[in-house]
Coordinates of C-alpha atoms in Angstrom, one line a residue:
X1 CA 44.7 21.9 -6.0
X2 CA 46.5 18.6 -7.3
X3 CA 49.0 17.2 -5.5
X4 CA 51.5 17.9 -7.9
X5 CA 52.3 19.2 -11.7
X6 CA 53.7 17.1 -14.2
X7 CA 54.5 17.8 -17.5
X8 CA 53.1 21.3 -16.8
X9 CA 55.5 23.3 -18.7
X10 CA 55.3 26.1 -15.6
X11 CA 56.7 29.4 -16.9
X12 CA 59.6 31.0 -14.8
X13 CA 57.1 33.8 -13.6
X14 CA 54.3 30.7 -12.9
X15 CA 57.0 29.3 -10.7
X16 CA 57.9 32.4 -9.0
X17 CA 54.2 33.7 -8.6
X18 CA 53.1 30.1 -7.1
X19 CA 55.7 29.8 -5.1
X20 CA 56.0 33.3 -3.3
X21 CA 51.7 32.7 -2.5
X22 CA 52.4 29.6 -1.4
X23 CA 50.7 27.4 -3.7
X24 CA 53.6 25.6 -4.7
X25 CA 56.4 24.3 -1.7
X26 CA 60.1 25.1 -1.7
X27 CA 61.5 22.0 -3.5
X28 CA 65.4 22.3 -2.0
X29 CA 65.3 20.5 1.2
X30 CA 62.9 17.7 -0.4
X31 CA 65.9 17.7 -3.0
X32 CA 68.8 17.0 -0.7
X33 CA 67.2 14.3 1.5
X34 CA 64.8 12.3 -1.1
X35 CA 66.1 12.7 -4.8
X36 CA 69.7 11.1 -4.9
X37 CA 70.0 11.2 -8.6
X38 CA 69.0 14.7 -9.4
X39 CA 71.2 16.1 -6.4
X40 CA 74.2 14.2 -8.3
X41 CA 73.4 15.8 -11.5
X42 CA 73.3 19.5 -10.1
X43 CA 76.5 18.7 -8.4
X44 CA 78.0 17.7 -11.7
X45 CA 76.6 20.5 -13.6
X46 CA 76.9 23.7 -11.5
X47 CA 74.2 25.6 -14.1
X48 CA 71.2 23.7 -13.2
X49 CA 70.9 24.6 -9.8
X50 CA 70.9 29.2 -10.5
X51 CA 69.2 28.0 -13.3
X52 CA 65.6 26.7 -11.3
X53 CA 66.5 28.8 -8.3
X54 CA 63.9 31.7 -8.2
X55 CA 64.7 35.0 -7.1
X56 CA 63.8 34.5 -3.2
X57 CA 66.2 31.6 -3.3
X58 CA 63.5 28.8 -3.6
X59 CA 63.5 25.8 -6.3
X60 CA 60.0 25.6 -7.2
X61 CA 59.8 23.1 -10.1
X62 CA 61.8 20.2 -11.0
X63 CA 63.3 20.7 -14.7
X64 CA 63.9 18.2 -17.6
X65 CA 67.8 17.7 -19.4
X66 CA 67.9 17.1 -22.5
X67 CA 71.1 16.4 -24.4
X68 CA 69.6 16.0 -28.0
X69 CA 72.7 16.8 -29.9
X70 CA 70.3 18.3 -32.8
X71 CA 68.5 20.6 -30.1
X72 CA 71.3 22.4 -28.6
X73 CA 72.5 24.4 -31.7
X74 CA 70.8 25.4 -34.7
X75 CA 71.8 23.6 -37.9
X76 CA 72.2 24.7 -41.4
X77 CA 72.6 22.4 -44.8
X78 CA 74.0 22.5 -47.9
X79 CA 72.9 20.9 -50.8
X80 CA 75.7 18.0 -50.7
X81 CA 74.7 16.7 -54.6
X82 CA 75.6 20.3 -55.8
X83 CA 78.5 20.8 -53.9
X84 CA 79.7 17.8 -55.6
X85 CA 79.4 18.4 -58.6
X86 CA 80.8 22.1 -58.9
X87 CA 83.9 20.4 -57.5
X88 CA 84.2 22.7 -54.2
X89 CA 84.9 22.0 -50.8
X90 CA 82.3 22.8 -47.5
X91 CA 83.2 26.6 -47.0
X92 CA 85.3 27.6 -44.0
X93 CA 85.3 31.5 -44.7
X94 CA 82.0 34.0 -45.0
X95 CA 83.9 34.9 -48.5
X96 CA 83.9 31.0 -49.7
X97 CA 80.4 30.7 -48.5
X98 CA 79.9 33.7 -51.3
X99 CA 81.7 32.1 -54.0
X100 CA 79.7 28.7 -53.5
X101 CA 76.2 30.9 -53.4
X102 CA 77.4 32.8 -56.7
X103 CA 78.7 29.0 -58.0
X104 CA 75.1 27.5 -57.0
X105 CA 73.5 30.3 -58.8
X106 CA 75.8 30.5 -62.4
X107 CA 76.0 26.8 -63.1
X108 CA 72.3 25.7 -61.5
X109 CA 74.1 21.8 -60.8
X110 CA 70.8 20.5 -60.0
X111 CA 69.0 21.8 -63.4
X112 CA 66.5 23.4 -61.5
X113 CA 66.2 26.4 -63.8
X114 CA 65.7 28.8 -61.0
X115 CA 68.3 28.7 -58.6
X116 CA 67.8 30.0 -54.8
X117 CA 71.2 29.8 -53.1
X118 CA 70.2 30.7 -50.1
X119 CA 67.2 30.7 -48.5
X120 CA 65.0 30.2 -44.7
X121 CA 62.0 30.2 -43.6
X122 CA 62.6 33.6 -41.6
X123 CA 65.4 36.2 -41.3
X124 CA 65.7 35.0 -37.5
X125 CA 66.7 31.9 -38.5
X126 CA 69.3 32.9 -41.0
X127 CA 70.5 35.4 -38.2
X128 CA 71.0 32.0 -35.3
X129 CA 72.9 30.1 -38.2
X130 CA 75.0 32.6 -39.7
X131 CA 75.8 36.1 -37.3
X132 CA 77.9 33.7 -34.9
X133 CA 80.6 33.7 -38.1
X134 CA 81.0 37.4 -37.4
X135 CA 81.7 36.9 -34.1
X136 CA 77.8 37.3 -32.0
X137 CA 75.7 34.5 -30.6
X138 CA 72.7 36.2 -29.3
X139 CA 69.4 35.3 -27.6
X140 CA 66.5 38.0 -29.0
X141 CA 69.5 40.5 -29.3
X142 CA 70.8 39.8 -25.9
X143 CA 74.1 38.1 -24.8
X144 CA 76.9 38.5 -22.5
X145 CA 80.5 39.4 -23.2
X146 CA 83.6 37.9 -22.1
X147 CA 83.5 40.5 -18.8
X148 CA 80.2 39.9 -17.9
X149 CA 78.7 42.7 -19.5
X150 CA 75.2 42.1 -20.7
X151 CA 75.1 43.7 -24.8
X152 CA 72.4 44.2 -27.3
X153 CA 73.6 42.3 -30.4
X154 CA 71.9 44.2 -32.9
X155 CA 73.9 47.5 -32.7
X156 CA 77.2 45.7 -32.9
X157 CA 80.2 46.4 -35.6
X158 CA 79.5 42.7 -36.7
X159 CA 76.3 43.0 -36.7
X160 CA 76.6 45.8 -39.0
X161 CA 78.6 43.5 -41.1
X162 CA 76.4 40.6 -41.1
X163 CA 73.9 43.2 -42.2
X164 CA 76.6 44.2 -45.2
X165 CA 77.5 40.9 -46.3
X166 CA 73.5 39.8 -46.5
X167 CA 72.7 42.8 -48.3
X168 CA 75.6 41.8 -50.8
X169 CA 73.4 38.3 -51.3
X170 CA 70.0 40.4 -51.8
X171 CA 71.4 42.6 -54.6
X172 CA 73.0 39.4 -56.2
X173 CA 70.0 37.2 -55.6
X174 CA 72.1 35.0 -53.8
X175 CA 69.7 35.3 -50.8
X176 CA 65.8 34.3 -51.5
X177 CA 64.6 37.8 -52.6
X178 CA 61.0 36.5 -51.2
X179 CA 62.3 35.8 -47.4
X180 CA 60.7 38.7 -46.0
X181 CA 57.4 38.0 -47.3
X182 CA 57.0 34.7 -48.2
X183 CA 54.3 31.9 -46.1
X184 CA 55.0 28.4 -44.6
X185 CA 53.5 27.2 -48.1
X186 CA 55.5 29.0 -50.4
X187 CA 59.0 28.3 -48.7
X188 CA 58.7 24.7 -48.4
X189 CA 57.7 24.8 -52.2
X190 CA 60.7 26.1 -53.1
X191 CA 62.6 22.8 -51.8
X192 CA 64.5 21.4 -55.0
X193 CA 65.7 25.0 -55.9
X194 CA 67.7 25.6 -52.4
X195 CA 71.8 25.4 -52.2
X196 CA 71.8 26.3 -48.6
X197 CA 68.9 26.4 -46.0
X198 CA 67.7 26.6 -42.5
X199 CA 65.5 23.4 -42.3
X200 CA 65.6 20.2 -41.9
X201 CA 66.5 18.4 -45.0
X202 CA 63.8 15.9 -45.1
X203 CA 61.4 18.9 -44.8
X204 CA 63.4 21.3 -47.1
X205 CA 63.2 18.9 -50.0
X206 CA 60.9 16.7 -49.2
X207 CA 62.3 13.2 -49.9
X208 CA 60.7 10.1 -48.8
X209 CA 63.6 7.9 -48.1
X210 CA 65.2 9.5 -44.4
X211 CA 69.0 8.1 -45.8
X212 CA 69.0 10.7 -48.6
X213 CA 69.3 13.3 -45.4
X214 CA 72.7 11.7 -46.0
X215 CA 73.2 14.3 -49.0
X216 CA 72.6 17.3 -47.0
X217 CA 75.6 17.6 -44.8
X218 CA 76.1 20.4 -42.1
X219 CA 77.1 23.8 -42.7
X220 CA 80.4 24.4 -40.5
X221 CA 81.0 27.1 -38.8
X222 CA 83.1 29.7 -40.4
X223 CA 85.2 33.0 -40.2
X224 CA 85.0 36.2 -41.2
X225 CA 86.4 39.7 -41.3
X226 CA 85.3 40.1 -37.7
X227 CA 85.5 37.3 -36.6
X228 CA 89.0 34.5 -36.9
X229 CA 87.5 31.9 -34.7
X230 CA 84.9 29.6 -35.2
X231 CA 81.5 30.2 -33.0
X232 CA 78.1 28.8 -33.1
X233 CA 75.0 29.5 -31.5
X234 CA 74.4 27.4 -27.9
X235 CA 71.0 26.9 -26.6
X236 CA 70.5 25.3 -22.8
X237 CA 70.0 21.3 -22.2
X238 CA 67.7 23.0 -19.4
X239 CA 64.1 23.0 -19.6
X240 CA 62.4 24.4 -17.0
X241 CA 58.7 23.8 -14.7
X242 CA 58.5 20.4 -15.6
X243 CA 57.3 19.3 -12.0
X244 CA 56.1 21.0 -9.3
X245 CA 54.2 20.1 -5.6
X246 CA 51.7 22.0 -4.2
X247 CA 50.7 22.8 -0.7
X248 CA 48.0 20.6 -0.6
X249 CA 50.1 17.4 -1.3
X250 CA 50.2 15.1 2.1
X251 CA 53.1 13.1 0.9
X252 CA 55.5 15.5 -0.7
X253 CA 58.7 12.5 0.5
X254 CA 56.9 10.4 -1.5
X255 CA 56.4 12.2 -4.3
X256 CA 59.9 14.0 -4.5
X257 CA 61.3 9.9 -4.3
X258 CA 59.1 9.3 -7.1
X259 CA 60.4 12.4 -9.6
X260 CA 63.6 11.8 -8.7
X261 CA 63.5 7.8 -10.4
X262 CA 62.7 10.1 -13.8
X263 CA 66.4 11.1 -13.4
X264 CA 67.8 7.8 -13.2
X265 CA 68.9 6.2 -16.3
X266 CA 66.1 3.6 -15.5
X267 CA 63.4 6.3 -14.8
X268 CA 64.7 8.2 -18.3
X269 CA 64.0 4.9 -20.5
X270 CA 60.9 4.4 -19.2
X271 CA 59.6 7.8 -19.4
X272 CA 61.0 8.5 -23.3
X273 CA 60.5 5.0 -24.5
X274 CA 58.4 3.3 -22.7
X275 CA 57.9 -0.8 -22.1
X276 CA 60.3 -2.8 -23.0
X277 CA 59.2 -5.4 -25.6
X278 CA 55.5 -3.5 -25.9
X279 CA 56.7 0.0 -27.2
X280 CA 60.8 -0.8 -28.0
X281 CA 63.1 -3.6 -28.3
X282 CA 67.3 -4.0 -27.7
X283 CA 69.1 -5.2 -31.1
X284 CA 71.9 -7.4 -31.0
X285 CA 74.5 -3.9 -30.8
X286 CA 72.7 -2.7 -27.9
X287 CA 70.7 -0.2 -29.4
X288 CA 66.7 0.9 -28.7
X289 CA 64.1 0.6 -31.6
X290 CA 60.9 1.9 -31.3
X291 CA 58.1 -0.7 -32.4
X292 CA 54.4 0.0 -34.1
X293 CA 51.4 -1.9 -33.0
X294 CA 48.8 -2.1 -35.7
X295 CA 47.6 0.8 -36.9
X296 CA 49.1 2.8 -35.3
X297 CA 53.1 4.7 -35.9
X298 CA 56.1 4.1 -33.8
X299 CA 55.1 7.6 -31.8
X300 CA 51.7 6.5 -30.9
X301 CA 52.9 3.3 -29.8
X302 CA 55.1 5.4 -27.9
X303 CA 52.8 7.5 -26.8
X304 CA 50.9 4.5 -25.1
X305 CA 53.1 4.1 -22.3
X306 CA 56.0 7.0 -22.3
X307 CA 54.7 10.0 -20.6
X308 CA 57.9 11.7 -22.1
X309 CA 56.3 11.3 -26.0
X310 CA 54.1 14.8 -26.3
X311 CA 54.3 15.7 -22.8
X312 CA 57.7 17.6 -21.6
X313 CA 58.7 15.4 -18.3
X314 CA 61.1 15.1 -16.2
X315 CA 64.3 13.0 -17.3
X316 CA 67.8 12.8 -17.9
X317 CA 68.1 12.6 -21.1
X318 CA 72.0 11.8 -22.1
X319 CA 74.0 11.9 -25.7
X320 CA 74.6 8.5 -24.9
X321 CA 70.9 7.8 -24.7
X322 CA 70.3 9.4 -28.1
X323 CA 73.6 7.5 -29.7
X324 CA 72.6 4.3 -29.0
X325 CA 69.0 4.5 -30.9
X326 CA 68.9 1.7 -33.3
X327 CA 67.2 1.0 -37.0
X328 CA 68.5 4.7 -38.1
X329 CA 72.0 5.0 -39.0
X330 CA 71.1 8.4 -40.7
X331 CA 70.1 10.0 -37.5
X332 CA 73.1 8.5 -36.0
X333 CA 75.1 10.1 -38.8
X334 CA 73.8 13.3 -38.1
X335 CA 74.1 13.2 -34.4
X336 CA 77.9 12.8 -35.4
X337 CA 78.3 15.3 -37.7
X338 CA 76.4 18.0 -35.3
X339 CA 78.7 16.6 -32.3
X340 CA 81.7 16.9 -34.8
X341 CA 81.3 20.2 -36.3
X342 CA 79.0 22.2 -34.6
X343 CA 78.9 21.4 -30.5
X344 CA 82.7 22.0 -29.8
X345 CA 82.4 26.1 -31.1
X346 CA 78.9 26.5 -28.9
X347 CA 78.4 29.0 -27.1
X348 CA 74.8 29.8 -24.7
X349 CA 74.2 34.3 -25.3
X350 CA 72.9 34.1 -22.0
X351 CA 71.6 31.5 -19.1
X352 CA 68.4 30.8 -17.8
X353 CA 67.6 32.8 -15.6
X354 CA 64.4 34.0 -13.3
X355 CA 63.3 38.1 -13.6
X356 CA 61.8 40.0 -10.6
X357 CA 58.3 41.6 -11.4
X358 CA 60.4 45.0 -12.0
X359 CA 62.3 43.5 -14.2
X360 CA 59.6 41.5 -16.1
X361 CA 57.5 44.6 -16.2
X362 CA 60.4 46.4 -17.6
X363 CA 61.6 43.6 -20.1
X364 CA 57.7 43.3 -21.4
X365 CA 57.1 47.3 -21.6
X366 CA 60.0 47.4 -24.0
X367 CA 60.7 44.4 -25.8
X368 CA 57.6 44.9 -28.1
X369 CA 58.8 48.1 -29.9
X370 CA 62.4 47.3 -29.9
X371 CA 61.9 44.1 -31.8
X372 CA 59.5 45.7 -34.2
X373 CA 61.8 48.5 -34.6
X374 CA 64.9 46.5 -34.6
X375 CA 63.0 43.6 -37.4
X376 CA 61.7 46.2 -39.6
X377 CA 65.0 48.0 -40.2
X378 CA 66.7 44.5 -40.5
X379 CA 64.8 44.2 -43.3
X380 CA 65.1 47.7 -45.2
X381 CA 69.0 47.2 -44.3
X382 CA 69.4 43.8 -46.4
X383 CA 67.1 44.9 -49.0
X384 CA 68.9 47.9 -49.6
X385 CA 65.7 50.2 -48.8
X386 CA 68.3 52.0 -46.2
X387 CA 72.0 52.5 -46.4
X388 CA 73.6 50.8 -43.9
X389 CA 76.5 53.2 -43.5
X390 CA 73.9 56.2 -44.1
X391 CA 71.2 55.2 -41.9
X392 CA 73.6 53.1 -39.2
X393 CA 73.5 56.2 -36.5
X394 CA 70.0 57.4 -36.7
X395 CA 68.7 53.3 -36.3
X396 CA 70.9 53.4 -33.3
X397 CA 69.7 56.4 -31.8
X398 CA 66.1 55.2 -32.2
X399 CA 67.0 52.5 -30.6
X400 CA 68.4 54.2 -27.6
X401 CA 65.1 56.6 -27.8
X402 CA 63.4 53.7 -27.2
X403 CA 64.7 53.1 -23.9
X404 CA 66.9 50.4 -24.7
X405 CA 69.1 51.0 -22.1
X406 CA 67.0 50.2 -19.5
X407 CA 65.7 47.1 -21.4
X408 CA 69.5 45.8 -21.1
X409 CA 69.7 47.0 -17.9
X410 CA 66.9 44.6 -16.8
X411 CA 69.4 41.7 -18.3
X412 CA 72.3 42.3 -16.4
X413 CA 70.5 43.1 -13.5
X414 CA 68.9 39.7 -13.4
X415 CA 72.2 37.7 -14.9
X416 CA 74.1 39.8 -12.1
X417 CA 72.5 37.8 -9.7
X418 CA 72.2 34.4 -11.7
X419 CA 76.1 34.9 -12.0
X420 CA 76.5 35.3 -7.6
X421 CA 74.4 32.3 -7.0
X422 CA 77.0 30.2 -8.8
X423 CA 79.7 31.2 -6.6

């Protein structure tokens, strides 16, 4: 075996499998005596540690942090030119988000012809951007309430509404009539036509010049009839298996010291960005810029001598990090306007956390036919093929047929535990 892993991407059940046949070493006691800066950042952040802690109480693999403000929530746009000029305001209600689809679609503001108020790539993306207004931020259906109680978000009252109020859109045409059907090719051609969206502006519309992402602002979180404060989907800054040491490694000290510069602030430049003056400059403000060597991009050039470019490593990397990138001010912008509207209503469904084999087996014997189920009437709900009202009970009951209780079960079993090692 290799001394060590790095930038292995080692799955939670990787970890837990190596490490309990003792292919990979317990990583704790390394930790506490040789790697200074990432014992300081589990003591500041009490997640990280239940979060890489297997289920036999060993740490296995090294994680990496990232604080990308753009990669902890997901982000929706609106059309900023058309808003303009049918003289409304950035919605605050579900309802006003309505009257600005219906606006979009009556007076077409960008003389498009064929109007598509809403659109995204997938129905799972609408669901991340939009269900927290009615009150549920979930993670594949699953999230945990205010009492600990692990819940399947898809047979929720506001679900049920979020289901109501997107069927509303379908029958009006407010919502892209082709969502549930369409290909990668056909949604990205449909760029120009879009009032609000689920992608990235710059790949939504397709514009050359990055500033004009300046005309796409944010959609902000809203209310609802279920829902009278303002939520938004929260995704960890944890990313797991990133580095690992095996049994056969005759210096693990050695290597453990040398992770643990990664963490540093240091370590962190060099693995994202590289050599200084070779593959990034300072401005005169302080801030990074990435150079270009001939022929080559400013990721390539990256990519030369950061073994964070491509490769998931590990590193610390901060907000602070991210706000102080140079020759960009539309990123910049954005990074404001996420940290601004969307990061103070975040919320994570439900931590990282690592599954026994019973519960793995039990998760993955399930999860298949629930999702199908669950997708396929999603789509018969919002297209009106099934009454929501009519068909509500008998979709839940399937659901249940389906052993969804036990599926949950698995869930709270596991965060049960996740939840203990934090106290």
């Amino acid at each position: 075996m290799p001394d060590f892993f790095y930038g292995a991407e080692l799955t939670n059940s990787e970890e837990a499998d190596y490490g309990s046949q003792g292919l990979l070493i317990p990583l704790e006691g390394l930790i506490e005596e040789y790697a200074p800066n990432f014992l300081k950042l589990m003591e500041e952040d009490p997640t990280i540690r239940p979060s890489i802690t297997a289920p036999d109480g060993h740490i296995y693999a090294l994680p990496g942090l990232d604080h990308n403000q753009t990669s902890k929530t997901p982000i929706m746009w609106i059309n900023g030119i058309w808003l303009e000029k049918v003289g409304l305001d950035k919605p605050t209600t579900m309802e006003e988000l309505y009257q600005l689809l219906k606006t979009f679609k009556e007076e077409d503001p960008g003389n498009v012809g064929t109007v598509l108020p809403l659109t995204a790539n997938t129905p799972a993306d609408l669901r991340l951007g939009l269900l927290p207004n009615f009150g549920i931020v979930q993670d594949n259906g699953i999230y945990v309430d205010d009492e600990g109680v692990v819940r399947y978000a898809f047979i929720q009252p506001e679900f049920k509404e979020y289901l109501k109020f997107m069927n509303r859109l379908y029958a009006e045409q407010l919502l892209d009539n082709q969502m549930f059907s369409q290909t990668w090719e056909q949604f990205v051609a449909k760029g120009k036509q879009t009032g609000v969206f689920a992608m990235w502006p710059i790949v939504q519309v397709g514009f050359a010049d990055p500033a004009e992402a300046m005309n796409y602002p944010v959609l902000p979180p809203m209310t609802s009839s279920t829902n009278d404060q303002k939520l938004v989907q929260g995704m960890s800054h944890i990313r797991r298996g990133r580095a690992a040491i095996t049994r056969d490694n005759k210096y693990p000290a050695a290597t453990m010291r040398w992770l643990d510069h990664a963490y540093s602030e240091e370590g962190t430049i060099l693995s994202r960005l590289g050599i200084e003056g070779e593959t990034y400059v300072y401005n005169e403000d302080g801030q990074w810029i990435l150079l270009s060597q001939d022929g080559l991009s400013t990721t390539e050039t990256n990519a030369k001598h950061a073994p964070g470019v491509g490769t998931n490593v590990p590193m610390n990397l901060t907000a602070e990090f991210f706000g102080q990138e140079g020759g960009n001010p539309t990123i910049l912008a954005i990074y404001d306007w996420v940290m601004e509207e969307l990061h103070p209503y975040a919320r994570i469904p439900y931590p990282l956390v690592y599954f026994t084999d019973e519960e793995l087996r039990v998760i993955t014997r399930y999860q298949l036919d629930i999702r199908n189920y669950f997708e396929q009437m999603e789509a018969r709900f919002i297209t009106g093929a099934d009454s929501i009202d009519g068909t509500w009970d008998e979709y839940v009951n399937t659901l249940e047929k389906i052993r969804l209780d036990e599926f949950v079960k698995a869930y709270q079993t596991a965060y049960d535990r996740y939840a203990a090692a934090q106290k």
